[in-house]
Short mmCIF file of N, CA and C in Angstrom, two decimals:
data_model
loop_
_atom_site.label_atom_id
_atom_site.label_comp_id
_atom_site.label_asym_id
_atom_site.label_seq_id
_atom_site.Cartn_x
_atom_site.Cartn_y
_atom_site.Cartn_z
N UNK A 1 112.64 100.11 123.60
CA UNK A 1 113.28 100.39 122.34
C UNK A 1 114.50 101.26 122.58
N UNK A 2 115.57 101.05 121.84
CA UNK A 2 116.73 101.89 122.03
C UNK A 2 116.42 103.32 121.58
N UNK A 3 117.03 104.27 122.24
CA UNK A 3 116.80 105.67 121.91
C UNK A 3 117.58 106.04 120.65
N UNK A 4 116.88 106.54 119.62
CA UNK A 4 117.58 106.96 118.40
C UNK A 4 118.56 108.11 118.69
N UNK A 5 119.60 108.18 117.89
CA UNK A 5 120.63 109.21 118.07
C UNK A 5 120.04 110.62 118.04
N UNK A 6 119.09 110.88 117.15
CA UNK A 6 118.56 112.24 117.05
C UNK A 6 117.84 112.64 118.33
N UNK A 7 117.24 111.69 119.04
CA UNK A 7 116.58 112.02 120.30
C UNK A 7 117.62 112.25 121.39
N UNK A 8 118.68 111.46 121.41
CA UNK A 8 119.77 111.71 122.36
C UNK A 8 120.33 113.12 122.17
N UNK A 9 120.48 113.53 120.90
CA UNK A 9 120.98 114.88 120.62
C UNK A 9 120.01 115.94 121.13
N UNK A 10 118.70 115.72 120.93
CA UNK A 10 117.70 116.66 121.44
C UNK A 10 117.74 116.72 122.97
N UNK A 11 117.85 115.57 123.59
CA UNK A 11 117.86 115.52 125.06
C UNK A 11 119.08 116.24 125.64
N UNK A 12 120.16 116.30 124.89
CA UNK A 12 121.36 116.99 125.38
C UNK A 12 121.07 118.47 125.64
N UNK A 13 120.16 119.05 124.87
CA UNK A 13 119.84 120.47 125.09
C UNK A 13 118.46 120.66 125.72
N UNK A 14 117.52 119.75 125.47
CA UNK A 14 116.15 119.90 125.99
C UNK A 14 115.98 119.31 127.38
N UNK A 15 116.93 118.52 127.82
CA UNK A 15 116.77 117.87 129.11
C UNK A 15 115.63 116.87 129.07
N UNK A 16 114.89 116.78 130.16
CA UNK A 16 113.81 115.78 130.25
C UNK A 16 112.44 116.35 129.94
N UNK A 17 112.39 117.59 129.44
CA UNK A 17 111.09 118.19 129.12
C UNK A 17 110.38 117.40 128.02
N UNK A 18 109.11 117.67 127.87
CA UNK A 18 108.27 116.96 126.91
C UNK A 18 108.80 117.09 125.49
N UNK A 19 108.98 115.94 124.84
CA UNK A 19 109.27 115.89 123.41
C UNK A 19 108.04 115.30 122.72
N UNK A 20 107.57 115.98 121.68
CA UNK A 20 106.43 115.53 120.89
C UNK A 20 107.01 114.82 119.67
N UNK A 21 106.76 113.51 119.56
CA UNK A 21 107.47 112.69 118.58
C UNK A 21 106.51 111.89 117.69
N UNK A 22 106.89 111.72 116.42
CA UNK A 22 106.09 110.89 115.53
C UNK A 22 106.48 109.42 115.68
N UNK A 23 105.47 108.57 115.74
CA UNK A 23 105.72 107.13 115.83
C UNK A 23 104.79 106.38 114.90
N UNK A 24 105.12 105.11 114.68
CA UNK A 24 104.26 104.25 113.87
C UNK A 24 103.99 102.96 114.60
N UNK A 25 102.88 102.34 114.24
CA UNK A 25 102.55 100.99 114.66
C UNK A 25 102.22 100.20 113.40
N UNK A 26 102.63 98.94 113.39
CA UNK A 26 102.36 98.07 112.25
C UNK A 26 101.58 96.86 112.73
N UNK A 27 100.43 96.66 112.10
CA UNK A 27 99.63 95.49 112.37
C UNK A 27 99.80 94.60 111.15
N UNK A 28 100.59 93.54 111.31
CA UNK A 28 101.01 92.71 110.18
C UNK A 28 100.21 91.41 110.18
N UNK A 29 99.59 91.12 109.03
CA UNK A 29 98.84 89.89 108.85
C UNK A 29 99.53 89.00 107.82
N UNK A 30 99.44 87.69 108.03
CA UNK A 30 99.93 86.75 107.02
C UNK A 30 98.74 86.28 106.18
N UNK A 31 98.99 85.37 105.25
CA UNK A 31 97.92 84.89 104.36
C UNK A 31 96.82 84.13 105.10
N UNK A 32 97.12 83.64 106.30
CA UNK A 32 96.11 82.93 107.11
C UNK A 32 95.35 83.89 108.03
N UNK A 33 95.56 85.21 107.86
CA UNK A 33 94.94 86.26 108.69
C UNK A 33 95.38 86.21 110.14
N UNK A 34 96.57 85.65 110.38
CA UNK A 34 97.15 85.71 111.72
C UNK A 34 97.90 87.03 111.84
N UNK A 35 97.99 87.54 113.07
CA UNK A 35 98.67 88.80 113.32
C UNK A 35 100.03 88.53 113.96
N UNK A 36 101.02 89.29 113.54
CA UNK A 36 102.38 89.17 114.06
C UNK A 36 102.53 90.03 115.31
N UNK A 37 102.97 89.40 116.39
CA UNK A 37 103.16 90.11 117.66
C UNK A 37 104.55 89.86 118.20
N UNK A 38 105.01 90.79 119.04
CA UNK A 38 106.29 90.64 119.73
C UNK A 38 106.04 90.72 121.23
N UNK A 39 106.81 89.97 121.99
CA UNK A 39 106.78 90.13 123.45
C UNK A 39 107.95 91.03 123.78
N UNK A 40 107.64 92.23 124.23
CA UNK A 40 108.62 93.30 124.42
C UNK A 40 109.58 93.01 125.58
N UNK A 41 110.84 93.31 125.36
CA UNK A 41 111.85 93.11 126.39
C UNK A 41 111.69 94.10 127.54
N UNK A 42 111.19 95.32 127.26
CA UNK A 42 111.10 96.33 128.32
C UNK A 42 109.93 96.11 129.26
N UNK A 43 108.83 95.51 128.77
CA UNK A 43 107.65 95.32 129.63
C UNK A 43 107.30 93.85 129.85
N UNK A 44 107.82 92.98 128.99
CA UNK A 44 107.46 91.56 129.06
C UNK A 44 106.09 91.25 128.50
N UNK A 45 105.42 92.26 127.92
CA UNK A 45 104.05 92.10 127.39
C UNK A 45 104.08 91.91 125.89
N UNK A 46 103.08 91.17 125.40
CA UNK A 46 102.89 91.02 123.96
C UNK A 46 102.33 92.31 123.41
N UNK A 47 102.75 92.66 122.18
CA UNK A 47 102.28 93.89 121.56
C UNK A 47 102.43 93.83 120.05
N UNK A 48 101.81 94.80 119.39
CA UNK A 48 102.07 95.00 117.98
C UNK A 48 103.44 95.66 117.84
N UNK A 49 103.91 95.79 116.63
CA UNK A 49 105.25 96.32 116.37
C UNK A 49 105.16 97.82 116.17
N UNK A 50 106.13 98.54 116.69
CA UNK A 50 106.12 99.99 116.52
C UNK A 50 107.49 100.59 116.72
N UNK A 51 107.57 101.87 116.41
CA UNK A 51 108.83 102.57 116.59
C UNK A 51 108.71 104.04 116.24
N UNK A 52 109.84 104.72 116.33
CA UNK A 52 109.91 106.16 116.11
C UNK A 52 110.35 106.43 114.67
N UNK A 53 109.69 107.40 114.06
CA UNK A 53 110.05 107.83 112.71
C UNK A 53 111.34 108.64 112.79
N UNK A 54 112.31 108.27 111.98
CA UNK A 54 113.59 109.00 111.91
C UNK A 54 113.39 110.27 111.08
N UNK A 55 114.17 111.32 111.33
CA UNK A 55 114.04 112.54 110.52
C UNK A 55 114.17 112.23 109.03
N UNK A 56 113.22 112.75 108.25
CA UNK A 56 113.22 112.56 106.81
C UNK A 56 112.61 111.25 106.34
N UNK A 57 112.25 110.36 107.25
CA UNK A 57 111.72 109.05 106.88
C UNK A 57 110.19 109.14 106.75
N UNK A 58 109.65 108.48 105.76
CA UNK A 58 108.20 108.42 105.59
C UNK A 58 107.62 107.41 106.58
N UNK A 59 106.44 107.68 107.14
CA UNK A 59 105.85 106.77 108.13
C UNK A 59 105.69 105.33 107.64
N UNK A 60 105.23 105.11 106.42
CA UNK A 60 105.05 103.73 105.93
C UNK A 60 106.40 103.02 105.85
N UNK A 61 107.44 103.71 105.45
CA UNK A 61 108.77 103.12 105.39
C UNK A 61 109.25 102.76 106.79
N UNK A 62 108.93 103.60 107.77
CA UNK A 62 109.28 103.30 109.16
C UNK A 62 108.62 102.02 109.61
N UNK A 63 107.35 101.83 109.26
CA UNK A 63 106.64 100.61 109.64
C UNK A 63 107.35 99.39 109.07
N UNK A 64 107.71 99.43 107.81
CA UNK A 64 108.40 98.31 107.16
C UNK A 64 109.75 98.06 107.84
N UNK A 65 110.49 99.12 108.11
CA UNK A 65 111.81 98.99 108.76
C UNK A 65 111.68 98.38 110.14
N UNK A 66 110.74 98.89 110.93
CA UNK A 66 110.57 98.40 112.30
C UNK A 66 110.16 96.93 112.33
N UNK A 67 109.25 96.54 111.44
CA UNK A 67 108.83 95.14 111.39
C UNK A 67 110.03 94.25 111.10
N UNK A 68 110.84 94.63 110.12
CA UNK A 68 111.99 93.80 109.77
C UNK A 68 113.03 93.80 110.91
N UNK A 69 113.32 94.97 111.45
CA UNK A 69 114.33 95.04 112.52
C UNK A 69 113.95 94.19 113.73
N UNK A 70 112.66 94.16 114.06
CA UNK A 70 112.24 93.45 115.26
C UNK A 70 111.92 91.98 115.02
N UNK A 71 111.51 91.61 113.78
CA UNK A 71 110.98 90.26 113.58
C UNK A 71 111.59 89.50 112.40
N UNK A 72 112.37 90.14 111.54
CA UNK A 72 112.92 89.56 110.31
C UNK A 72 111.84 89.23 109.28
N UNK A 73 110.64 89.76 109.46
CA UNK A 73 109.56 89.57 108.49
C UNK A 73 109.54 90.77 107.55
N UNK A 74 109.40 90.49 106.27
CA UNK A 74 109.24 91.53 105.25
C UNK A 74 107.74 91.77 105.09
N UNK A 75 107.38 93.04 104.89
CA UNK A 75 105.97 93.36 104.74
C UNK A 75 105.79 94.57 103.84
N UNK A 76 104.54 94.76 103.42
CA UNK A 76 104.16 95.96 102.68
C UNK A 76 102.94 96.57 103.36
N UNK A 77 102.94 97.88 103.54
CA UNK A 77 101.75 98.54 104.08
C UNK A 77 100.61 98.48 103.07
N UNK A 78 99.40 98.18 103.57
CA UNK A 78 98.23 98.11 102.71
C UNK A 78 97.31 99.32 102.88
N UNK A 79 97.19 99.78 104.11
CA UNK A 79 96.33 100.94 104.33
C UNK A 79 96.63 101.58 105.69
N UNK A 80 96.26 102.84 105.77
CA UNK A 80 96.35 103.57 107.02
C UNK A 80 95.19 103.14 107.91
N UNK A 81 95.49 102.78 109.14
CA UNK A 81 94.47 102.30 110.08
C UNK A 81 93.97 103.44 110.96
N UNK A 82 94.89 104.21 111.53
CA UNK A 82 94.49 105.31 112.40
C UNK A 82 95.63 106.27 112.62
N UNK A 83 95.26 107.46 113.07
CA UNK A 83 96.21 108.47 113.52
C UNK A 83 95.70 108.97 114.86
N UNK A 84 96.58 108.95 115.88
CA UNK A 84 96.12 109.31 117.22
C UNK A 84 97.27 109.86 118.05
N UNK A 85 96.99 110.97 118.73
CA UNK A 85 97.94 111.49 119.70
C UNK A 85 97.72 110.73 121.00
N UNK A 86 98.80 110.14 121.51
CA UNK A 86 98.72 109.34 122.73
C UNK A 86 98.95 110.20 123.96
N UNK A 87 98.62 109.66 125.11
CA UNK A 87 98.89 110.36 126.36
C UNK A 87 100.40 110.45 126.58
N UNK A 88 100.87 111.51 127.23
CA UNK A 88 102.31 111.59 127.52
C UNK A 88 102.76 110.41 128.37
N UNK A 89 104.01 110.01 128.20
CA UNK A 89 104.59 108.92 128.97
C UNK A 89 105.91 109.39 129.57
N UNK A 90 106.10 109.09 130.85
CA UNK A 90 107.37 109.40 131.50
C UNK A 90 108.12 108.09 131.67
N UNK A 91 109.33 108.05 131.15
CA UNK A 91 110.16 106.85 131.21
C UNK A 91 110.88 106.77 132.55
N UNK A 92 111.36 105.59 132.92
CA UNK A 92 112.04 105.43 134.21
C UNK A 92 113.20 106.40 134.44
N UNK A 93 113.85 106.85 133.35
CA UNK A 93 114.97 107.79 133.50
C UNK A 93 114.49 109.23 133.67
N UNK A 94 113.16 109.46 133.64
CA UNK A 94 112.61 110.79 133.83
C UNK A 94 112.24 111.51 132.54
N UNK A 95 112.65 111.02 131.40
CA UNK A 95 112.32 111.65 130.13
C UNK A 95 110.82 111.61 129.89
N UNK A 96 110.28 112.71 129.35
CA UNK A 96 108.86 112.82 129.06
C UNK A 96 108.66 112.92 127.55
N UNK A 97 107.79 112.06 127.00
CA UNK A 97 107.50 112.05 125.57
C UNK A 97 106.00 111.94 125.35
N UNK A 98 105.57 112.46 124.22
CA UNK A 98 104.21 112.25 123.76
C UNK A 98 104.31 111.91 122.27
N UNK A 99 103.64 110.83 121.88
CA UNK A 99 103.74 110.34 120.51
C UNK A 99 102.46 110.57 119.74
N UNK A 100 102.60 110.89 118.46
CA UNK A 100 101.50 110.83 117.51
C UNK A 100 101.70 109.52 116.77
N UNK A 101 100.79 108.58 116.98
CA UNK A 101 100.92 107.25 116.39
C UNK A 101 100.16 107.18 115.07
N UNK A 102 100.87 106.76 114.04
CA UNK A 102 100.28 106.48 112.74
C UNK A 102 100.35 104.97 112.58
N UNK A 103 99.20 104.32 112.50
CA UNK A 103 99.16 102.85 112.44
C UNK A 103 98.81 102.39 111.03
N UNK A 104 99.52 101.35 110.59
CA UNK A 104 99.31 100.78 109.26
C UNK A 104 98.95 99.31 109.36
N UNK A 105 98.01 98.88 108.51
CA UNK A 105 97.80 97.45 108.30
C UNK A 105 98.81 97.04 107.23
N UNK A 106 99.55 95.97 107.53
CA UNK A 106 100.57 95.50 106.61
C UNK A 106 100.34 94.03 106.29
N UNK A 107 100.84 93.62 105.13
CA UNK A 107 100.76 92.23 104.69
C UNK A 107 102.17 91.67 104.64
N UNK A 108 102.37 90.54 105.30
CA UNK A 108 103.67 89.87 105.29
C UNK A 108 103.96 89.37 103.88
N UNK A 109 105.20 89.57 103.44
CA UNK A 109 105.59 89.14 102.09
C UNK A 109 106.78 88.18 102.09
N UNK A 110 107.38 87.96 103.25
CA UNK A 110 108.52 87.05 103.29
C UNK A 110 109.21 87.08 104.63
N UNK A 111 110.21 86.23 104.76
CA UNK A 111 110.97 86.15 106.00
C UNK A 111 110.34 85.18 106.98
N UNK A 112 111.13 84.70 107.90
CA UNK A 112 110.66 83.81 108.96
C UNK A 112 110.62 84.60 110.26
N UNK A 113 109.47 84.63 110.90
CA UNK A 113 109.32 85.38 112.15
C UNK A 113 110.25 84.84 113.22
N UNK A 114 111.07 85.74 113.77
CA UNK A 114 112.00 85.37 114.84
C UNK A 114 112.39 86.65 115.57
N UNK A 115 112.97 86.49 116.74
CA UNK A 115 113.53 87.64 117.45
C UNK A 115 114.73 88.11 116.64
N UNK A 116 114.71 89.37 116.24
CA UNK A 116 115.74 89.89 115.34
C UNK A 116 116.53 91.04 115.95
N UNK A 117 116.24 91.41 117.19
CA UNK A 117 116.99 92.45 117.88
C UNK A 117 116.81 92.26 119.38
N UNK A 118 117.32 93.19 120.17
CA UNK A 118 117.23 93.04 121.62
C UNK A 118 115.99 93.70 122.22
N UNK A 119 115.06 94.17 121.35
CA UNK A 119 113.84 94.79 121.84
C UNK A 119 112.75 93.78 122.17
N UNK A 120 112.91 92.54 121.68
CA UNK A 120 111.87 91.53 121.85
C UNK A 120 112.40 90.27 122.52
N UNK A 121 111.53 89.64 123.31
CA UNK A 121 111.86 88.37 123.93
C UNK A 121 111.34 87.20 123.10
N UNK A 122 110.20 87.42 122.44
CA UNK A 122 109.57 86.40 121.60
C UNK A 122 108.87 87.09 120.44
N UNK A 123 108.67 86.34 119.37
CA UNK A 123 107.93 86.80 118.21
C UNK A 123 107.01 85.66 117.79
N UNK A 124 105.78 85.97 117.41
CA UNK A 124 104.90 84.90 116.99
C UNK A 124 103.71 85.38 116.20
N UNK A 125 103.13 84.44 115.44
CA UNK A 125 101.89 84.67 114.69
C UNK A 125 100.73 84.15 115.53
N UNK A 126 99.67 84.93 115.62
CA UNK A 126 98.51 84.56 116.43
C UNK A 126 97.22 84.71 115.64
N UNK A 127 96.33 83.70 115.72
CA UNK A 127 94.99 83.89 115.14
C UNK A 127 94.31 85.03 115.87
N UNK A 128 93.54 85.83 115.16
CA UNK A 128 92.92 87.00 115.80
C UNK A 128 91.90 86.62 116.86
N UNK A 129 91.42 85.38 116.83
CA UNK A 129 90.48 84.95 117.86
C UNK A 129 91.18 84.23 119.02
N UNK A 130 92.51 84.27 119.04
CA UNK A 130 93.29 83.64 120.11
C UNK A 130 94.52 84.47 120.44
N UNK A 131 94.30 85.76 120.62
CA UNK A 131 95.41 86.66 120.94
C UNK A 131 95.85 86.51 122.39
N UNK A 132 97.13 86.69 122.67
CA UNK A 132 97.56 86.71 124.07
C UNK A 132 97.04 87.99 124.74
N UNK A 133 97.27 88.11 126.02
CA UNK A 133 96.86 89.31 126.75
C UNK A 133 97.60 90.52 126.18
N UNK A 134 96.83 91.48 125.65
CA UNK A 134 97.39 92.69 125.05
C UNK A 134 96.82 93.92 125.73
N UNK A 135 97.59 95.00 125.71
CA UNK A 135 97.08 96.27 126.20
C UNK A 135 96.01 96.78 125.24
N UNK A 136 95.11 97.63 125.73
CA UNK A 136 94.04 98.18 124.90
C UNK A 136 94.58 98.84 123.64
N UNK A 137 95.73 99.51 123.76
CA UNK A 137 96.40 100.15 122.62
C UNK A 137 96.52 99.18 121.45
N UNK A 138 97.02 97.98 121.71
CA UNK A 138 97.23 96.99 120.66
C UNK A 138 95.92 96.36 120.20
N UNK A 139 95.04 96.04 121.13
CA UNK A 139 93.77 95.41 120.79
C UNK A 139 92.97 96.31 119.85
N UNK A 140 92.88 97.59 120.17
CA UNK A 140 92.08 98.50 119.34
C UNK A 140 92.66 98.61 117.94
N UNK A 141 93.97 98.58 117.80
CA UNK A 141 94.59 98.67 116.49
C UNK A 141 94.39 97.39 115.67
N UNK A 142 94.48 96.25 116.33
CA UNK A 142 94.23 94.99 115.61
C UNK A 142 92.78 94.98 115.11
N UNK A 143 91.83 95.34 115.97
CA UNK A 143 90.42 95.36 115.57
C UNK A 143 90.19 96.32 114.41
N UNK A 144 90.78 97.50 114.49
CA UNK A 144 90.62 98.49 113.43
C UNK A 144 91.25 98.00 112.13
N UNK A 145 92.37 97.31 112.22
CA UNK A 145 93.08 96.82 111.03
C UNK A 145 92.33 95.68 110.34
N UNK A 146 91.49 94.97 111.07
CA UNK A 146 90.73 93.86 110.48
C UNK A 146 89.67 94.33 109.50
N UNK A 147 89.18 95.54 109.69
CA UNK A 147 88.15 96.07 108.82
C UNK A 147 88.73 96.77 107.61
N UNK A 148 87.83 97.21 106.75
CA UNK A 148 88.25 97.95 105.56
C UNK A 148 87.69 99.37 105.56
N UNK A 149 87.29 99.83 106.73
CA UNK A 149 86.72 101.16 106.84
C UNK A 149 87.78 102.24 106.68
N UNK A 150 87.35 103.47 106.74
CA UNK A 150 88.31 104.57 106.64
C UNK A 150 89.23 104.60 107.86
N UNK A 151 90.33 105.29 107.72
CA UNK A 151 91.25 105.44 108.84
C UNK A 151 90.53 106.12 110.00
N UNK A 152 90.81 105.65 111.21
CA UNK A 152 90.19 106.22 112.41
C UNK A 152 90.99 107.43 112.86
N UNK A 153 90.30 108.41 113.35
CA UNK A 153 90.91 109.55 114.03
C UNK A 153 89.93 110.00 115.09
N UNK A 154 90.42 110.72 116.07
CA UNK A 154 89.57 111.19 117.16
C UNK A 154 88.65 112.27 116.60
N UNK A 155 87.33 112.02 116.61
CA UNK A 155 86.42 113.02 116.04
C UNK A 155 86.48 114.32 116.81
N UNK A 156 86.31 115.38 116.08
CA UNK A 156 86.33 116.71 116.71
C UNK A 156 84.95 117.00 117.26
N UNK A 157 84.76 116.76 118.55
CA UNK A 157 83.47 117.01 119.16
C UNK A 157 83.50 118.35 119.87
N UNK A 158 82.39 119.01 119.87
CA UNK A 158 82.29 120.27 120.59
C UNK A 158 83.03 121.41 119.92
N UNK A 159 83.33 121.30 118.64
CA UNK A 159 84.05 122.37 117.95
C UNK A 159 83.08 123.21 117.19
#
């Protein structure tokens, strides 16, 4: 994903030290209960759609924006799926980030799925019982989004 301007500005003074950043993931279903996935340009792997929340932007709005920017599909968030702090990640340029991911189940409302930016190599709808090879991160979110239970969070054990 391209680095947002506000992060470039932070990096100018913070260097490569850890930045704690808010992010979103969108698990988008169509009326046939297929899930929308992108094959990422940076890793070549299929994944759910996600991105970084811009300053002042609400997380659900970020999910809608990211889905449209990456796939040209319009959607509406239906419910919060989970909130989770992810493990830190070091990028090839040396930058260190840790994301708090807020995941939403979304319903497609329009648009034709296609590659809509340079972040994706392919875009497609997949039946949930015939998903391509996905990282655990994406699989767990798709599974959680299929249910109607409460939003998942890491239980506080030993407190």
